[in-house]
Amino acid sequence: MAEVVVPQNRNRTMGGVKRDHQGKEKAADNRTAKDVPRNAYTPMFESFRDELDEHHDRRMKIGKVSRDVTALSKKIIFSLQRVRKLNQPLPARIQADVEERLREIAGHLATIEGDVAGMNRYRYPLICLEEFVEAVSFSHYLQHQKLITPSETQEALPAQITLTPSDYVFGIFDLTGEMMRFATAATALSGSMPGLSTESSDNRTILTDMQEISSLLQICPTVGGKPGIYSKKSSIMIEQVRKVERLGYGIIVRGNERPKGWMPDMNESGGGDGDPEDTPMD
């Protein structure tokens, strides 16, 4: 029987043992690597390499922050959907929750202020700002029953980052979806369309507000974003307004026939399969 040779342990700086095709251990190669050929164009291409590396690192960093801010903005919207009355200050617990989320958003955005300054603001997409505009505009509407202005939205942004026209307009498009959900829940609990007040001379309801927003956005010139996004968001907004209109018709025509706490089916009468607001725009 052949003798079994047990190799002795040796101190090595790197893991693993290199062997040849016969399984024998290779001798350590102490030769230095050859210098990379250089010419007059080498420094230029090295600068290109460094610039591309910096660009990809910055894009990954901004993308991560954007996802975090989007998630926090959605949490603000979830909290605001617990409100049931318009033109009133937010309940203390909801207001505290919103302020806490805004502080977290400020912390995330502060880490990328320098990365999106100047022309870089248009080089790297910040989709999270559309969600942020949706959240702050919904909060403003619940408290004042008014549409927040672009300047007020910029002031509400807790960072030195410029809001683009597309950030604002697309955020307002998404606002109509939250107004639809609020109108559905509040109407089921109160039996009347939110916003209707005998003390006010105009008697505006959330439905009339949605109709005005829809009319303004339909005549607004197309702004930013990928081709087709504006028209797709516009069609979604129009369908959301129609759902609230059907809700209002049902209250007036058949309101007395429905039991207290009745929840309308938003998909009836051609409402489609589910809510298309969150349909991917790619």
GROMACS .gro file of C-alpha atoms in nm:
model
  282
    1MET     CA    1   0.000   0.000   0.000
    2ALA     CA    2   0.135   0.340  -0.098
    3GLU     CA    3   0.249   0.562   0.182
    4VAL     CA    4   0.023   0.858   0.249
    5VAL     CA    5   0.211   1.183   0.272
    6VAL     CA    6   0.046   1.447   0.490
    7PRO     CA    7   0.154   1.797   0.388
    8GLN     CA    8   0.288   2.012   0.665
    9ASN     CA    9   0.116   2.335   0.761
   10ARG     CA   10   0.293   2.636   0.626
   11ASN     CA   11   0.242   3.000   0.702
   12ARG     CA   12   0.088   3.169   0.401
   13THR     CA   13  -0.030   3.521   0.354
   14MET     CA   14  -0.321   3.418   0.129
   15GLY     CA   15  -0.565   3.127   0.147
   16GLY     CA   16  -0.544   2.828  -0.086
   17VAL     CA   17  -0.256   2.643  -0.253
   18LYS     CA   18  -0.181   2.671  -0.624
   19ARG     CA   19  -0.111   2.340  -0.796
   20ASP     CA   20  -0.025   2.226  -1.147
   21HIS     CA   21  -0.213   1.976  -1.363
   22GLN     CA   22  -0.046   1.687  -1.178
   23GLY     CA   23  -0.158   1.814  -0.838
   24LYS     CA   24   0.189   1.924  -0.731
   25GLU     CA   25   0.223   2.247  -0.543
   26LYS     CA   26   0.354   2.534  -0.749
   27ALA     CA   27   0.644   2.740  -0.633
   28ALA     CA   28   0.559   3.089  -0.516
   29ASP     CA   29   0.582   3.346  -0.794
   30ASN     CA   30   0.767   3.645  -0.658
   31ARG     CA   31   0.788   3.823  -0.991
   32THR     CA   32   0.652   4.175  -0.998
   33ALA     CA   33   0.366   4.257  -1.230
   34LYS     CA   34   0.462   4.425  -1.551
   35ASP     CA   35   0.381   4.791  -1.579
   36VAL     CA   36   0.072   4.878  -1.781
   37PRO     CA   37   0.169   5.038  -2.112
   38ARG     CA   38   0.114   5.413  -2.101
   39ASN     CA   39   0.097   5.678  -2.366
   40ALA     CA   40  -0.021   6.036  -2.408
   41TYR     CA   41  -0.390   5.936  -2.388
   42THR     CA   42  -0.364   5.726  -2.070
   43PRO     CA   43  -0.427   6.012  -1.820
   44MET     CA   44  -0.734   6.123  -2.016
   45PHE     CA   45  -0.894   5.779  -2.006
   46GLU     CA   46  -0.805   5.739  -1.638
   47SER     CA   47  -0.997   6.060  -1.567
   48PHE     CA   48  -1.294   5.918  -1.762
   49ARG     CA   49  -1.276   5.604  -1.550
   50ASP     CA   50  -1.272   5.802  -1.225
   51GLU     CA   51  -1.562   6.020  -1.339
   52LEU     CA   52  -1.776   5.717  -1.433
   53ASP     CA   53  -1.698   5.546  -1.102
   54GLU     CA   54  -1.804   5.860  -0.917
   55HIS     CA   55  -2.120   5.886  -1.127
   56HIS     CA   56  -2.230   5.527  -1.056
   57ASP     CA   57  -2.155   5.560  -0.684
   58ARG     CA   58  -2.358   5.881  -0.667
   59ARG     CA   59  -2.647   5.724  -0.858
   60MET     CA   60  -2.660   5.426  -0.622
   61LYS     CA   61  -2.651   5.656  -0.318
   62ILE     CA   62  -2.930   5.878  -0.452
   63GLY     CA   63  -3.140   5.575  -0.546
   64LYS     CA   64  -3.120   5.434  -0.193
   65VAL     CA   65  -3.217   5.767  -0.035
   66SER     CA   66  -3.503   5.802  -0.285
   67ARG     CA   67  -3.646   5.464  -0.185
   68ASP     CA   68  -3.624   5.551   0.185
   69VAL     CA   69  -3.795   5.889   0.137
   70THR     CA   70  -4.068   5.727  -0.075
   71ALA     CA   71  -4.140   5.476   0.202
   72LEU     CA   72  -4.157   5.750   0.467
   73SER     CA   73  -4.385   5.964   0.250
   74LYS     CA   74  -4.622   5.670   0.209
   75LYS     CA   75  -4.630   5.628   0.588
   76ILE     CA   76  -4.732   5.995   0.620
   77ILE     CA   77  -5.016   5.936   0.375
   78PHE     CA   78  -5.130   5.625   0.565
   79SER     CA   79  -5.148   5.831   0.884
   80LEU     CA   80  -5.339   6.113   0.714
   81GLN     CA   81  -5.600   5.869   0.583
   82ARG     CA   82  -5.716   5.823   0.943
   83VAL     CA   83  -5.851   6.180   0.941
   84ARG     CA   84  -6.226   6.208   0.882
   85LYS     CA   85  -6.298   6.583   0.864
   86LEU     CA   86  -6.181   6.870   0.645
   87ASN     CA   87  -6.082   7.225   0.744
   88GLN     CA   88  -5.966   7.122   1.088
   89PRO     CA   89  -5.621   7.084   1.247
   90LEU     CA   90  -5.479   6.735   1.242
   91PRO     CA   91  -5.533   6.527   1.558
   92ALA     CA   92  -5.238   6.545   1.795
   93ARG     CA   93  -5.127   6.185   1.745
   94ILE     CA   94  -5.139   6.210   1.367
   95GLN     CA   95  -4.959   6.546   1.370
   96ALA     CA   96  -4.682   6.402   1.587
   97ASP     CA   97  -4.648   6.104   1.353
   98VAL     CA   98  -4.624   6.331   1.048
   99GLU     CA   99  -4.362   6.552   1.210
  100GLU     CA  100  -4.153   6.250   1.306
  101ARG     CA  101  -4.159   6.120   0.948
  102LEU     CA  102  -4.063   6.464   0.816
  103ARG     CA  103  -3.761   6.472   1.045
  104GLU     CA  104  -3.653   6.134   0.912
  105ILE     CA  105  -3.699   6.255   0.556
  106ALA     CA  106  -3.489   6.562   0.632
  107GLY     CA  107  -3.210   6.340   0.762
  108HIS     CA  108  -3.208   6.128   0.446
  109LEU     CA  109  -3.222   6.419   0.204
  110ALA     CA  110  -2.944   6.604   0.385
  111THR     CA  111  -2.700   6.329   0.284
  112ILE     CA  112  -2.751   6.395  -0.090
  113GLU     CA  113  -2.788   6.774  -0.103
  114GLY     CA  114  -2.443   6.812  -0.254
  115ASP     CA  115  -2.496   6.524  -0.496
  116VAL     CA  116  -2.803   6.681  -0.659
  117ALA     CA  117  -2.687   7.042  -0.667
  118GLY     CA  118  -2.676   7.239  -0.991
  119MET     CA  119  -2.708   7.041  -1.313
  120ASN     CA  120  -2.700   6.713  -1.121
  121ARG     CA  121  -3.055   6.789  -1.007
  122TYR     CA  122  -3.171   6.705  -1.359
  123ARG     CA  123  -2.916   6.431  -1.418
  124TYR     CA  124  -3.036   6.205  -1.138
  125PRO     CA  125  -3.412   6.141  -1.102
  126LEU     CA  126  -3.560   6.188  -0.756
  127ILE     CA  127  -3.890   6.003  -0.787
  128CYS     CA  128  -3.932   6.029  -0.412
  129LEU     CA  129  -4.011   6.400  -0.439
  130GLU     CA  130  -4.332   6.320  -0.627
  131GLU     CA  131  -4.440   6.105  -0.332
  132PHE     CA  132  -4.331   6.381  -0.093
  133VAL     CA  133  -4.540   6.639  -0.280
  134GLU     CA  134  -4.836   6.402  -0.264
  135ALA     CA  135  -4.796   6.368   0.114
  136VAL     CA  136  -4.757   6.738   0.199
  137SER     CA  137  -5.031   6.845  -0.044
  138PHE     CA  138  -5.271   6.594   0.111
  139SER     CA  139  -5.188   6.720   0.459
  140HIS     CA  140  -5.238   7.080   0.346
  141TYR     CA  141  -5.570   6.997   0.182
  142LEU     CA  142  -5.707   6.818   0.488
  143GLN     CA  143  -5.630   7.117   0.708
  144HIS     CA  144  -5.728   7.402   0.474
  145GLN     CA  145  -5.927   7.244   0.187
  146LYS     CA  146  -5.696   7.425  -0.053
  147LEU     CA  147  -5.440   7.315  -0.307
  148ILE     CA  148  -5.085   7.377  -0.193
  149THR     CA  149  -4.883   7.608  -0.420
  150PRO     CA  150  -4.540   7.522  -0.567
  151SER     CA  151  -4.371   7.781  -0.345
  152GLU     CA  152  -4.539   7.641  -0.032
  153THR     CA  153  -4.431   7.292  -0.135
  154GLN     CA  154  -4.073   7.409  -0.178
  155GLU     CA  155  -4.079   7.563   0.169
  156ALA     CA  156  -4.215   7.238   0.314
  157LEU     CA  157  -3.926   7.039   0.166
  158PRO     CA  158  -3.682   6.992   0.457
  159ALA     CA  159  -3.367   7.014   0.244
  160GLN     CA  160  -3.182   7.250   0.010
  161ILE     CA  161  -3.305   7.065  -0.298
  162THR     CA  162  -3.494   7.229  -0.584
  163LEU     CA  163  -3.838   7.096  -0.673
  164THR     CA  164  -3.887   7.074  -1.048
  165PRO     CA  165  -4.222   7.148  -1.219
  166SER     CA  166  -4.266   6.777  -1.295
  167ASP     CA  167  -4.215   6.689  -0.926
  168TYR     CA  168  -4.500   6.919  -0.830
  169VAL     CA  169  -4.741   6.836  -1.114
  170PHE     CA  170  -4.699   6.458  -1.088
  171GLY     CA  171  -4.740   6.481  -0.710
  172ILE     CA  172  -5.070   6.665  -0.757
  173PHE     CA  173  -5.181   6.399  -1.005
  174ASP     CA  174  -5.128   6.138  -0.732
  175LEU     CA  175  -5.305   6.360  -0.477
  176THR     CA  176  -5.638   6.297  -0.651
  177GLY     CA  177  -5.607   5.927  -0.565
  178GLU     CA  178  -5.573   6.005  -0.195
  179MET     CA  179  -5.865   6.247  -0.216
  180MET     CA  180  -6.074   5.969  -0.372
  181ARG     CA  181  -5.990   5.727  -0.090
  182PHE     CA  182  -6.059   5.992   0.174
  183ALA     CA  183  -6.394   6.080   0.014
  184THR     CA  184  -6.497   5.715   0.004
  185ALA     CA  185  -6.420   5.645   0.369
  186ALA     CA  186  -6.552   5.975   0.505
  187THR     CA  187  -6.875   5.954   0.306
  188ALA     CA  188  -6.945   5.601   0.427
  189LEU     CA  189  -6.912   5.715   0.789
  190SER     CA  190  -7.094   6.050   0.769
  191GLY     CA  191  -7.346   5.989   0.490
  192SER     CA  192  -7.249   6.314   0.315
  193MET     CA  193  -6.972   6.431   0.084
  194PRO     CA  194  -6.676   6.574   0.284
  195GLY     CA  195  -6.643   6.951   0.270
  196LEU     CA  196  -7.012   7.033   0.252
  197SER     CA  197  -7.079   7.309   0.505
  198THR     CA  198  -7.384   7.529   0.556
  199GLU     CA  199  -7.165   7.802   0.709
  200SER     CA  200  -6.970   7.853   0.386
  201SER     CA  201  -7.112   8.054   0.099
  202ASP     CA  202  -6.963   7.841  -0.179
  203ASN     CA  203  -7.045   7.500  -0.024
  204ARG     CA  204  -6.745   7.336  -0.187
  205THR     CA  205  -6.712   6.962  -0.149
  206ILE     CA  206  -6.416   6.735  -0.212
  207LEU     CA  207  -6.585   6.638  -0.540
  208THR     CA  208  -6.591   6.995  -0.671
  209ASP     CA  209  -6.229   7.035  -0.565
  210MET     CA  210  -6.129   6.721  -0.754
  211GLN     CA  211  -6.317   6.839  -1.061
  212GLU     CA  212  -6.133   7.172  -1.054
  213ILE     CA  213  -5.793   7.006  -1.012
  214SER     CA  214  -5.871   6.769  -1.295
  215SER     CA  215  -5.974   7.053  -1.526
  216LEU     CA  216  -5.659   7.251  -1.449
  217LEU     CA  217  -5.426   6.958  -1.504
  218GLN     CA  218  -5.594   6.864  -1.831
  219ILE     CA  219  -5.526   7.208  -1.979
  220CYS     CA  220  -5.181   7.234  -1.823
  221PRO     CA  221  -4.890   7.199  -2.069
  222THR     CA  222  -4.708   6.865  -2.052
  223VAL     CA  223  -4.408   6.876  -1.820
  224GLY     CA  224  -4.103   6.650  -1.779
  225GLY     CA  225  -4.096   6.277  -1.726
  226LYS     CA  226  -4.088   5.994  -1.978
  227PRO     CA  227  -4.309   6.019  -2.288
  228GLY     CA  228  -4.661   5.899  -2.215
  229ILE     CA  229  -4.645   5.935  -1.835
  230TYR     CA  230  -4.838   6.262  -1.834
  231SER     CA  231  -5.122   6.124  -2.048
  232LYS     CA  232  -5.136   5.803  -1.844
  233LYS     CA  233  -5.155   5.989  -1.514
  234SER     CA  234  -5.419   6.216  -1.664
  235SER     CA  235  -5.639   5.924  -1.764
  236ILE     CA  236  -5.603   5.770  -1.418
  237MET     CA  237  -5.699   6.101  -1.256
  238ILE     CA  238  -6.009   6.134  -1.475
  239GLU     CA  239  -6.124   5.785  -1.372
  240GLN     CA  240  -6.072   5.871  -1.005
  241VAL     CA  241  -6.290   6.181  -1.041
  242ARG     CA  242  -6.561   5.970  -1.206
  243LYS     CA  243  -6.557   5.728  -0.915
  244VAL     CA  244  -6.623   6.009  -0.668
  245GLU     CA  245  -6.894   6.147  -0.899
  246ARG     CA  246  -7.069   5.806  -0.894
  247LEU     CA  247  -7.033   5.810  -0.518
  248GLY     CA  248  -7.205   6.149  -0.500
  249TYR     CA  249  -7.483   6.038  -0.734
  250GLY     CA  250  -7.544   5.732  -0.519
  251ILE     CA  251  -7.576   5.942  -0.204
  252ILE     CA  252  -7.830   6.177  -0.359
  253VAL     CA  253  -8.036   5.926  -0.557
  254ARG     CA  254  -8.026   5.619  -0.334
  255GLY     CA  255  -7.890   5.751  -0.007
  256ASN     CA  256  -8.200   5.668   0.198
  257GLU     CA  257  -8.206   5.310   0.071
  258ARG     CA  258  -7.858   5.223   0.198
  259PRO     CA  259  -7.783   5.120   0.557
  260LYS     CA  260  -7.559   5.324   0.784
  261GLY     CA  261  -7.191   5.241   0.737
  262TRP     CA  262  -7.242   5.130   0.376
  263MET     CA  263  -6.914   5.121   0.182
  264PRO     CA  264  -6.943   5.187  -0.195
  265ASP     CA  265  -6.789   4.948  -0.444
  266MET     CA  266  -6.544   5.169  -0.636
  267ASN     CA  267  -6.519   4.912  -0.916
  268GLU     CA  268  -6.888   4.911  -1.003
  269SER     CA  269  -7.021   5.079  -1.317
  270GLY     CA  270  -6.703   5.041  -1.519
  271GLY     CA  271  -6.459   5.120  -1.243
  272GLY     CA  272  -6.204   4.875  -1.380
  273ASP     CA  273  -5.998   4.608  -1.212
  274GLY     CA  274  -5.863   4.771  -0.899
  275ASP     CA  275  -5.708   5.114  -0.853
  276PRO     CA  276  -5.473   5.196  -1.141
  277GLU     CA  277  -5.292   5.480  -0.963
  278ASP     CA  278  -4.997   5.266  -0.866
  279THR     CA  279  -4.962   5.114  -1.212
  280PRO     CA  280  -4.593   5.113  -1.311
  281MET     CA  281  -4.516   5.393  -1.553
  282ASP     CA  282  -4.218   5.228  -1.722
   0.00000   0.00000   0.00000
